[in-house]
PDB file of C-alpha atoms and ligand atoms in Angstrom:
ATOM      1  CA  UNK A   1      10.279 -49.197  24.840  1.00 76.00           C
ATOM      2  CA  UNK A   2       8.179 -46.486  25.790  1.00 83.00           C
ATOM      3  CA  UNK A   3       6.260 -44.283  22.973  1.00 89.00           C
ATOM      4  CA  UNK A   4       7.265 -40.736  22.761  1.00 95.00           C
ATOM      5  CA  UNK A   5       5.502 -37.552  23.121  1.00 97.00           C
ATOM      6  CA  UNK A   6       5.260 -34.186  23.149  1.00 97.00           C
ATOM      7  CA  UNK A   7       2.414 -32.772  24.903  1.00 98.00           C
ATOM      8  CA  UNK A   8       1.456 -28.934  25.024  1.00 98.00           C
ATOM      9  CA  UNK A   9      -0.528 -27.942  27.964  1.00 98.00           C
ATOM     10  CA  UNK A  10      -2.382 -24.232  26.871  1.00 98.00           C
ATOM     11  CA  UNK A  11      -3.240 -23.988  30.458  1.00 98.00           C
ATOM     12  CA  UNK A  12      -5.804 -20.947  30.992  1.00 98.00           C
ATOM     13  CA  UNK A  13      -4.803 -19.078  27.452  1.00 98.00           C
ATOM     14  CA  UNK A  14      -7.007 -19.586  24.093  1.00 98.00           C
ATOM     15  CA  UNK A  15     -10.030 -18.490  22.834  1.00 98.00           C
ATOM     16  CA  UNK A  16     -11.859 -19.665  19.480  1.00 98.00           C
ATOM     17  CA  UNK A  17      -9.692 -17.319  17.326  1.00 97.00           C
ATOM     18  CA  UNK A  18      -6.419 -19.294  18.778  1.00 98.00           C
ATOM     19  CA  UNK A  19      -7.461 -22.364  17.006  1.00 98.00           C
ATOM     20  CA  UNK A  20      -5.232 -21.519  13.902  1.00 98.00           C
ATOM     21  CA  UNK A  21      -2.238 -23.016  16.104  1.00 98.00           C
ATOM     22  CA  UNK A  22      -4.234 -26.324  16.593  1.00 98.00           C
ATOM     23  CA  UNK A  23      -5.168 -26.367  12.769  1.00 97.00           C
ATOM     24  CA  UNK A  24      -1.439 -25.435  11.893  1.00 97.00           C
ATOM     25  CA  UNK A  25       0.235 -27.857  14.306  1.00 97.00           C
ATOM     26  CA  UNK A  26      -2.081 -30.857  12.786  1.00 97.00           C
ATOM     27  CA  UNK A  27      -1.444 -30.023   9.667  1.00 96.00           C
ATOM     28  CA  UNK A  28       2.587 -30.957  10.338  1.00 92.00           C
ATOM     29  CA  UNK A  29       3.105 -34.381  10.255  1.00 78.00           C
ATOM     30  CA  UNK A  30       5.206 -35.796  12.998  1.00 73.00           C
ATOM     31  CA  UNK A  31       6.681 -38.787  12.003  1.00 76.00           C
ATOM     32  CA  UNK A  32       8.212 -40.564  15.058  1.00 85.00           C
ATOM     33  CA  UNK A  33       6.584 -39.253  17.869  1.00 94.00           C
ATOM     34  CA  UNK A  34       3.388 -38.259  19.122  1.00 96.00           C
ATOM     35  CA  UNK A  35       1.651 -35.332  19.496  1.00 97.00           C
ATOM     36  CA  UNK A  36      -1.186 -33.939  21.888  1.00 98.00           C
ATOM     37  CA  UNK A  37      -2.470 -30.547  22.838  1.00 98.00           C
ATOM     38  CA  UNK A  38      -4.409 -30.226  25.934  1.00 98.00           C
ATOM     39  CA  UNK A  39      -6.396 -27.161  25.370  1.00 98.00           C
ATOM     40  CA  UNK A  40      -9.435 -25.266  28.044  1.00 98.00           C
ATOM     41  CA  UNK A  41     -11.874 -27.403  27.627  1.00 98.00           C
ATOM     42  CA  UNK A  42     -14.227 -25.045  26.295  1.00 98.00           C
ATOM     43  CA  UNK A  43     -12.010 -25.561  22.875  1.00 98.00           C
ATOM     44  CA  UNK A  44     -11.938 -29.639  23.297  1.00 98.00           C
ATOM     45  CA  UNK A  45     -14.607 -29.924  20.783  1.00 98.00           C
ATOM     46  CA  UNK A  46     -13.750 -27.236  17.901  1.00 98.00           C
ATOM     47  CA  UNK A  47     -10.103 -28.466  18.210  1.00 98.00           C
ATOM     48  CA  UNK A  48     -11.130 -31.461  17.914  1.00 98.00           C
ATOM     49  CA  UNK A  49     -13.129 -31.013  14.807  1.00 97.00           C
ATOM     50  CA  UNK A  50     -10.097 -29.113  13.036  1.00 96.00           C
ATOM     51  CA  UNK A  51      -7.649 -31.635  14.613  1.00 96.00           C
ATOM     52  CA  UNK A  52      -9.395 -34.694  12.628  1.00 94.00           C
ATOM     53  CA  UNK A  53      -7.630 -37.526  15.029  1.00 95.00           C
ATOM     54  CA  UNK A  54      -4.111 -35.791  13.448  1.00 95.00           C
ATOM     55  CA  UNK A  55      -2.823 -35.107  16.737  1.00 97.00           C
ATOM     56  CA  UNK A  56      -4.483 -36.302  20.231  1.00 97.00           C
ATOM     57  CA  UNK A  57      -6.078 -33.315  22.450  1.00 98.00           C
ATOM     58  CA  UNK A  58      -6.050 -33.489  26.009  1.00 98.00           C
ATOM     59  CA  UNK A  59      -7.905 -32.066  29.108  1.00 98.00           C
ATOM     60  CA  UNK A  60      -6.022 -30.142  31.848  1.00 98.00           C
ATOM     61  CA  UNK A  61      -7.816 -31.622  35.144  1.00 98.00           C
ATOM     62  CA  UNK A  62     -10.594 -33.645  35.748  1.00 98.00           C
ATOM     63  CA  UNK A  63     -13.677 -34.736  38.818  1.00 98.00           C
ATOM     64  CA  UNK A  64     -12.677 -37.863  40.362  1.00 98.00           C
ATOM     65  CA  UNK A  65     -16.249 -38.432  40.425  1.00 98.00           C
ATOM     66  CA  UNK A  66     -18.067 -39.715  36.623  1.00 96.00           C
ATOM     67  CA  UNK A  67     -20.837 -37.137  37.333  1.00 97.00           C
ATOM     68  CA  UNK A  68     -22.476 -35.108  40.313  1.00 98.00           C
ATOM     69  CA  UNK A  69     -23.320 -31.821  41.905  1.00 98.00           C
ATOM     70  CA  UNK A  70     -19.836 -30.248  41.802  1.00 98.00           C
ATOM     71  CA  UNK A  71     -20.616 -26.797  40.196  1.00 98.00           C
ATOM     72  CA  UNK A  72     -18.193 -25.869  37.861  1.00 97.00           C
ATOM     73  CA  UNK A  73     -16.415 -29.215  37.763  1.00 98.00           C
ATOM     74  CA  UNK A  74     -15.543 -31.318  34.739  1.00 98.00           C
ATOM     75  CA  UNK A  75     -15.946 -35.059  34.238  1.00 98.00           C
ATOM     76  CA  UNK A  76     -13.320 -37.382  32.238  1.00 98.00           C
ATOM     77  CA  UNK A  77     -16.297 -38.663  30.735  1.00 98.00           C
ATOM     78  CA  UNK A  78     -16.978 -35.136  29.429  1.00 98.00           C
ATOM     79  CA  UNK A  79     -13.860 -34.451  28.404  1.00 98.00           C
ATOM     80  CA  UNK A  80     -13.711 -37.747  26.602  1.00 98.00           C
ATOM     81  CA  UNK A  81     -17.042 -36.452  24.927  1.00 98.00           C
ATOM     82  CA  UNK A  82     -15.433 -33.284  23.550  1.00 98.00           C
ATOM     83  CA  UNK A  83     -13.069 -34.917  21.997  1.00 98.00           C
ATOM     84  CA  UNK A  84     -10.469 -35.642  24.352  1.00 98.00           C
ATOM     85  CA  UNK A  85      -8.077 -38.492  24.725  1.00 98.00           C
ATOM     86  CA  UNK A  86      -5.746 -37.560  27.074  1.00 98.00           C
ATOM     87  CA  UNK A  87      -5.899 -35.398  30.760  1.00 98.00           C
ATOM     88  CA  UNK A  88      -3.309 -33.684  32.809  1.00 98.00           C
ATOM     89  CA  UNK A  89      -3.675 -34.548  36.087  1.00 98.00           C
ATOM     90  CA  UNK A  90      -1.600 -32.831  39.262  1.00 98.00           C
ATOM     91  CA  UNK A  91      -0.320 -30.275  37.554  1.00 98.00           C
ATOM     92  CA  UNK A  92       1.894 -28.154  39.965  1.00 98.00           C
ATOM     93  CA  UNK A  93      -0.486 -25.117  39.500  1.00 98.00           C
ATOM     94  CA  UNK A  94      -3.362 -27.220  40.017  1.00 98.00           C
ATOM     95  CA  UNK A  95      -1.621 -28.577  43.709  1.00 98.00           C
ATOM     96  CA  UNK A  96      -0.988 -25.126  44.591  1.00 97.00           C
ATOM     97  CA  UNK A  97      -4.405 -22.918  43.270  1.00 97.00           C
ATOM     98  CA  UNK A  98      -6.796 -25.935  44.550  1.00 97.00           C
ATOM     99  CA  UNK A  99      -4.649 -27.847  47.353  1.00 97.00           C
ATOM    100  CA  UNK A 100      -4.811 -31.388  44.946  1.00 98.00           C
ATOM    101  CA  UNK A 101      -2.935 -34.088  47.428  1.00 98.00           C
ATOM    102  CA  UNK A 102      -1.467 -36.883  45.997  1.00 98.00           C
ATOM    103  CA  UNK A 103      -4.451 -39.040  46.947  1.00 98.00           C
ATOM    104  CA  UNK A 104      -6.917 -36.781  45.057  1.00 98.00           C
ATOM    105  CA  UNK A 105      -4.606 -36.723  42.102  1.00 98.00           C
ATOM    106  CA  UNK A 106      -4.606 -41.146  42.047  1.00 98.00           C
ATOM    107  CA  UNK A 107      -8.373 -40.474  42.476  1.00 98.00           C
ATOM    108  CA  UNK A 108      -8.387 -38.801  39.520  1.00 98.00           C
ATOM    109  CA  UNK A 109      -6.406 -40.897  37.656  1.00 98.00           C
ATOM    110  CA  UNK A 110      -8.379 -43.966  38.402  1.00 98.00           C
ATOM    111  CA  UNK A 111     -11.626 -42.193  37.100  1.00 98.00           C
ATOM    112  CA  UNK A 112      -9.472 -40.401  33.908  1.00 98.00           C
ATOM    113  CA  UNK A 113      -8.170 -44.365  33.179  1.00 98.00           C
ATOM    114  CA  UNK A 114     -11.811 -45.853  33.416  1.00 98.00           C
ATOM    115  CA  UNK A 115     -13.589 -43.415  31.023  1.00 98.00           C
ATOM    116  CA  UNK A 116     -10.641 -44.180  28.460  1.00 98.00           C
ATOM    117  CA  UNK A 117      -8.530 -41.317  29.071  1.00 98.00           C
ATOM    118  CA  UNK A 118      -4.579 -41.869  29.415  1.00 98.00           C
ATOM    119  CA  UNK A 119      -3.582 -40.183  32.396  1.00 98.00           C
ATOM    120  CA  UNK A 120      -0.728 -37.763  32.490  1.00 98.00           C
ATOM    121  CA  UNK A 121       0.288 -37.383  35.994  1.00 98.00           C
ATOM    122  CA  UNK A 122       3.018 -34.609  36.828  1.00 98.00           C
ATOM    123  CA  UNK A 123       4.882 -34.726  39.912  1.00 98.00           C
ATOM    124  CA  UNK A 124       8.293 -32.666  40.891  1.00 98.00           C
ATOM    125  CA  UNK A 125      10.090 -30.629  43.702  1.00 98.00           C
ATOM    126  CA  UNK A 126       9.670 -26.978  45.130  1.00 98.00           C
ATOM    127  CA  UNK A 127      12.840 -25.217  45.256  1.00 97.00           C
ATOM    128  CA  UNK A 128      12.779 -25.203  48.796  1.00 97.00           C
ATOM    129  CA  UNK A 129      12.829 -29.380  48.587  1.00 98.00           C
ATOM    130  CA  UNK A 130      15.595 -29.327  45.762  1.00 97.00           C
ATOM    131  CA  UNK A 131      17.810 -26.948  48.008  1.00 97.00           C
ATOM    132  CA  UNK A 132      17.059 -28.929  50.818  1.00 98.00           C
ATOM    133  CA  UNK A 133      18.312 -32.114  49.224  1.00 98.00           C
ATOM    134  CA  UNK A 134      14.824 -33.720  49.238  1.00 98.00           C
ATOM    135  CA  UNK A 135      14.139 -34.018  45.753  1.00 98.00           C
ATOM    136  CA  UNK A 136      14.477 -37.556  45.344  1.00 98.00           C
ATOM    137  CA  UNK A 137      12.375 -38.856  48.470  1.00 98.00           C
ATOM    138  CA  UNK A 138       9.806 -35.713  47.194  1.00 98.00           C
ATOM    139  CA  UNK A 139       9.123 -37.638  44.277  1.00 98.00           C
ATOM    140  CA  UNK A 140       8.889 -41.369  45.402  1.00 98.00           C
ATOM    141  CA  UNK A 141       6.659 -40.183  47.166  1.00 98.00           C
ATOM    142  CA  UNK A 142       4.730 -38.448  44.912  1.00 98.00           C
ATOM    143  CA  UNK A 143       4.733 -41.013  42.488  1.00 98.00           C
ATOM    144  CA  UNK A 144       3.821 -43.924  45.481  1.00 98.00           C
ATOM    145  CA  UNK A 145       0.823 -41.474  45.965  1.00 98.00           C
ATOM    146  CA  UNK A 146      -0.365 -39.964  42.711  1.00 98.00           C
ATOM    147  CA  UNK A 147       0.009 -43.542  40.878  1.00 98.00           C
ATOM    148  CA  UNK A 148      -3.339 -45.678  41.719  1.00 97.00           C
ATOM    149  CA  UNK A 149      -2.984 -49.279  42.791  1.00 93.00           C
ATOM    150  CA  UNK A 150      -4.601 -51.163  39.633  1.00 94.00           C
ATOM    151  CA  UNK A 151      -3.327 -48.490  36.909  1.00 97.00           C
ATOM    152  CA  UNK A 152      -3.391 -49.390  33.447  1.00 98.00           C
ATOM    153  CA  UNK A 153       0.178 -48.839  32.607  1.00 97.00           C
ATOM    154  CA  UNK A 154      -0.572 -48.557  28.888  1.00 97.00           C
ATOM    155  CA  UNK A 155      -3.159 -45.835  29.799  1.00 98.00           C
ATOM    156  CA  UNK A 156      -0.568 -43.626  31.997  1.00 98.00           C
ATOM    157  CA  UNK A 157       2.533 -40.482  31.017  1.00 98.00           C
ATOM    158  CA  UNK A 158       4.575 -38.911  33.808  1.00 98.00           C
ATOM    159  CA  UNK A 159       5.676 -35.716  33.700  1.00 98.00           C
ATOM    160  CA  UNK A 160       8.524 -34.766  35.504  1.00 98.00           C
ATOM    161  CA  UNK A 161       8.358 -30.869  36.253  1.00 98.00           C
ATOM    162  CA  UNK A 162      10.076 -28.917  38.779  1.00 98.00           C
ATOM    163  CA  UNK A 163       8.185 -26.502  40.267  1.00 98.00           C
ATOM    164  CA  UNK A 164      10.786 -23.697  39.822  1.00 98.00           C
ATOM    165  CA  UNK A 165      10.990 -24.492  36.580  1.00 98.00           C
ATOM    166  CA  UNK A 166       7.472 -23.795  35.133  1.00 97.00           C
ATOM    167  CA  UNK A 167       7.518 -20.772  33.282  1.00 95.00           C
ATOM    168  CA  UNK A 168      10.287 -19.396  34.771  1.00 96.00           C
ATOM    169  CA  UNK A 169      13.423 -20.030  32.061  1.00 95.00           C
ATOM    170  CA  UNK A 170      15.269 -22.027  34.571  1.00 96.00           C
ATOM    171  CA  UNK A 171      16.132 -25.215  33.845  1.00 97.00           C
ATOM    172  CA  UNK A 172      17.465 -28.644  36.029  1.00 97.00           C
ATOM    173  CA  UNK A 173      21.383 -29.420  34.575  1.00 98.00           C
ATOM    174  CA  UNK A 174      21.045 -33.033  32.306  1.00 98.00           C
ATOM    175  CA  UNK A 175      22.276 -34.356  35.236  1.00 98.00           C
ATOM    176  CA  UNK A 176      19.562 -33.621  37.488  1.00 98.00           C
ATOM    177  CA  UNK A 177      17.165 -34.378  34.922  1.00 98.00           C
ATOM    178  CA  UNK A 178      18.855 -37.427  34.124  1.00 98.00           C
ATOM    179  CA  UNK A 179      19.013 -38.370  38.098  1.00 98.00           C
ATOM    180  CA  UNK A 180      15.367 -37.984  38.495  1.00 98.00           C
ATOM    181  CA  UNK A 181      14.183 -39.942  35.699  1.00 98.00           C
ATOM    182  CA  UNK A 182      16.151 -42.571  36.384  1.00 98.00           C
ATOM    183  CA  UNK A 183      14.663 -42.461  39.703  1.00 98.00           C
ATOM    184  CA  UNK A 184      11.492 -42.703  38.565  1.00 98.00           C
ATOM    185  CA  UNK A 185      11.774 -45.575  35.659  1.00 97.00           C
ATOM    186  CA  UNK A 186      13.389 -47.292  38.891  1.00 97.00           C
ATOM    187  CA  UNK A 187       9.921 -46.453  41.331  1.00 97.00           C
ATOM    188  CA  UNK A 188       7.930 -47.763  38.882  1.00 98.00           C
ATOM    189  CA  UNK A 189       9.624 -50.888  37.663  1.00 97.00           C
ATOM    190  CA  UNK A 190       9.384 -51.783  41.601  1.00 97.00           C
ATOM    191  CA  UNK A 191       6.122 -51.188  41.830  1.00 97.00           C
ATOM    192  CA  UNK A 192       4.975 -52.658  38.182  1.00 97.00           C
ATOM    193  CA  UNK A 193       7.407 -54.744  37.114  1.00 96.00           C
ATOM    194  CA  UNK A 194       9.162 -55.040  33.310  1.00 94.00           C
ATOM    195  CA  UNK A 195       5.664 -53.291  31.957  1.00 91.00           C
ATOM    196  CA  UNK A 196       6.525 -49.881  33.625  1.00 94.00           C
ATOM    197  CA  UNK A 197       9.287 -49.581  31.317  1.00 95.00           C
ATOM    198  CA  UNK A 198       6.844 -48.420  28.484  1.00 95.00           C
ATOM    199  CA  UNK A 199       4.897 -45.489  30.384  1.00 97.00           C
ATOM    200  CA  UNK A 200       6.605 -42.581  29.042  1.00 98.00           C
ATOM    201  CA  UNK A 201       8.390 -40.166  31.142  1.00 98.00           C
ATOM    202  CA  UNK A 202       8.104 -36.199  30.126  1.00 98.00           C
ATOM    203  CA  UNK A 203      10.091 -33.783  31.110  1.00 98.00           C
ATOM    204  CA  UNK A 204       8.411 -30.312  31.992  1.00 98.00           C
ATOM    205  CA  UNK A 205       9.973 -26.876  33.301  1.00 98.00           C
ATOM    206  CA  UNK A 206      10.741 -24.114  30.384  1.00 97.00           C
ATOM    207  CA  UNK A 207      11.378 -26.405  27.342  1.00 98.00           C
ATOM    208  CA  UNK A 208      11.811 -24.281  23.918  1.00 98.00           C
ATOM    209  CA  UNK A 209      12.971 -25.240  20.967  1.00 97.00           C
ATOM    210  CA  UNK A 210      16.590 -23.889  22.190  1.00 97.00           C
ATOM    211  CA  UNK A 211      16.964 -26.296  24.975  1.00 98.00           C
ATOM    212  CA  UNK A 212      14.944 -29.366  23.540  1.00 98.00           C
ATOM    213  CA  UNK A 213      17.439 -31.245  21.640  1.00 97.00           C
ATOM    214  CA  UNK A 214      19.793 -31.292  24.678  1.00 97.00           C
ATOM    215  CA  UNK A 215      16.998 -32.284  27.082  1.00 98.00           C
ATOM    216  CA  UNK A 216      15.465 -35.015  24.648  1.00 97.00           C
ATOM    217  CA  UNK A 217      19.250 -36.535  24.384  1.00 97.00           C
ATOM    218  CA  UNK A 218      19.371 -37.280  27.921  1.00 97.00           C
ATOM    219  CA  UNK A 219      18.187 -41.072  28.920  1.00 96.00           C
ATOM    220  CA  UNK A 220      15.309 -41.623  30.225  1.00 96.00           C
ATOM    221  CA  UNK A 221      13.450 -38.819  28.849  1.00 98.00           C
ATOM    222  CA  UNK A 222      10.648 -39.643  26.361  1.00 97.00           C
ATOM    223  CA  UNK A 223       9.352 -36.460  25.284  1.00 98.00           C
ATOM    224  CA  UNK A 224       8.311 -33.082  26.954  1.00 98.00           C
ATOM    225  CA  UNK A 225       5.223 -31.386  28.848  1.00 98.00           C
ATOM    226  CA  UNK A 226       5.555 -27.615  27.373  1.00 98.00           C
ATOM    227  CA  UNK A 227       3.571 -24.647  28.842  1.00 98.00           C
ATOM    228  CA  UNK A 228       3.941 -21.713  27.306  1.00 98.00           C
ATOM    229  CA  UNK A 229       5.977 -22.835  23.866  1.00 98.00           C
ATOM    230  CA  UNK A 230       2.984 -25.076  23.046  1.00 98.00           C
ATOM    231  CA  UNK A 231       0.753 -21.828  22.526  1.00 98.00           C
ATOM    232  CA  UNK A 232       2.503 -20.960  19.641  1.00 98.00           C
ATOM    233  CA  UNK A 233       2.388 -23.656  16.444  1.00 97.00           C
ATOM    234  CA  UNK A 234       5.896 -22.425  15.308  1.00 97.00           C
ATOM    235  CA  UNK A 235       7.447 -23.002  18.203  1.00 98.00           C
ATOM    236  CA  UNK A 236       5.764 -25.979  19.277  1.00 98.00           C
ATOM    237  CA  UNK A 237       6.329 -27.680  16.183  1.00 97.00           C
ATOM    238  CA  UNK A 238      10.385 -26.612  16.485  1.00 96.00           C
ATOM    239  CA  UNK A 239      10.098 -29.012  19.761  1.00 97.00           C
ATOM    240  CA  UNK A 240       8.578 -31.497  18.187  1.00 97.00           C
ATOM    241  CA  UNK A 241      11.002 -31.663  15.410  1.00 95.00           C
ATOM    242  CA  UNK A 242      13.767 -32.330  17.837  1.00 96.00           C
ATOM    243  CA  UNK A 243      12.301 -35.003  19.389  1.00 94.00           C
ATOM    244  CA  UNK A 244      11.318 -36.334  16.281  1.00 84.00           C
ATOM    245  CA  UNK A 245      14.403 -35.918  14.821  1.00 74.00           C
ATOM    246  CA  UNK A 246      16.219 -37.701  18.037  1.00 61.00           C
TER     247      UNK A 246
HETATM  248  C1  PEP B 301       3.740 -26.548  32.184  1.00 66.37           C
HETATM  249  O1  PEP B 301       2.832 -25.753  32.279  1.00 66.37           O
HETATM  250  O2  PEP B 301       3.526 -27.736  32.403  1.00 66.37           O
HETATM  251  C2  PEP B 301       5.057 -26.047  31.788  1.00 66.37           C
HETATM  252  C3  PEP B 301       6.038 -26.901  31.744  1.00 66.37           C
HETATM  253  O3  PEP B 301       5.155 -24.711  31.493  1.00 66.37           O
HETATM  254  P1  PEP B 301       6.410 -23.975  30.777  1.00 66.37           P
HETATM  255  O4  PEP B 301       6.813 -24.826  29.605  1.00 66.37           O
HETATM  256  O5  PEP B 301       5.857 -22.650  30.351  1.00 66.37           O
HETATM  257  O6  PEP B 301       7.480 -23.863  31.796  1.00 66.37           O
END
């Protein structure tokens, strides 16, 4: 069975005086599911410090290269070395502000998985490909692409997030969530065999503590990816209840 997770992805927000919410949402215990915050990096190491191996912290992107002249880049190795366990990789925002391809993203994955990191790879549909009735073939083949040959399955999170659904209130129906995660246990247990059916599948797109019971209820979905609900330790703890509570 796959573990579950909430993950909070602080994107571009936080400076040192934000990391009360990391303190406060280590300081809950989560009993049944786990937890991971994947702050700037520039806060990696102090969160880690007031974190104390509580809750797992995360990167948001990394080089698909260990190390190198790439100005301005980060390494999983460095991100490992701040304290990091965990790294976001193809975020939506990142394939639109830096053109990431799926082959780039797998690149990235592949160098995430061999410094140690677990590799959360996010993949969903545009509006344009949802109205268009392309959703499903837009995420095979994202998944065929973003997924390295040779991934450590134990070592790897999807996140299902629909474009138009980051940060925007809108949410899929169940149904459509329910549709594409099913798709996706399916891609991957014919790719990986009976294994892939422990990589956890997020969902991502406007989760709040509101909406996350009803999402978490719906099969196939093993936790959540939340943007802008994870900045606040209130809130993100309210989603984490309801998953723990599931
Ligand atoms: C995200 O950034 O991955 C995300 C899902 O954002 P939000 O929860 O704000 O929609």
């Amino acid at each position: 069975m796959a573990r579950r997770l909430v993950a909070g992805n602080w994107k571009m927000h936080g400076l040192g005086a934000d990391l009360a919410e990391v303190a406060a949402v280590a300081a809950a215990p989560a009993a049944g599911c786990e937890v991971l915050l994947c702050l700037p990096a520039t806060l990696l190491h102090r969160g880690a410090a007031l974190a104390q191996g509580r809750i797992a912290l995360g990167g948001q992107d990394c080089h698909r290269a260990g190390q190198g002249a790439h100005t301005g880049d980060i390494s999983a190795a460095m991100l490992a070395d701040a304290g990091a366990t965990h790294v976001i990789l193809g975020h939506s925002e990142r394939r639109a502000d830096h053109a990431e391809t799926d082959a780039m993203v797998a690149a990235k994955a592949q160098a995430a998985q061999g410094a140690g990191l677990v590799a959360v790879v996010c993949l969903g549909e545009t509006l344009g490909d949802r109205d268009a009735g392309r959703t499903l073939e837009v995420v095979a083949a994202q998944l065929a692409g973003s997924v390295p040959e040779g991934v450590d399955l134990a070592r790897l999170v999807l996140a299902y997030e629909p474009v138009w659904a980051i940060g925007t209130g809108r949410t899929p129906t169940e149904a459509q969530i329910a549709e594409v995660h099913g798709a996706l246990r399916a891609g991957l247990a014919a790719r990986f065999g009976a294994a892939a059916a422990d990589v956890p599948l997020l969902y991502g797109g406007s989760v709040k503590p509101g909406n996350a019971a009803a999402i978490f209820a719906v099969p196939d979905v093993d936790g959540a990816l939340v943007g802008g609900a994870s900045l606040k330790a209130a809130e993100f703890l309210a989603i984490v209840g309801a998953l723990a509570g599931r």
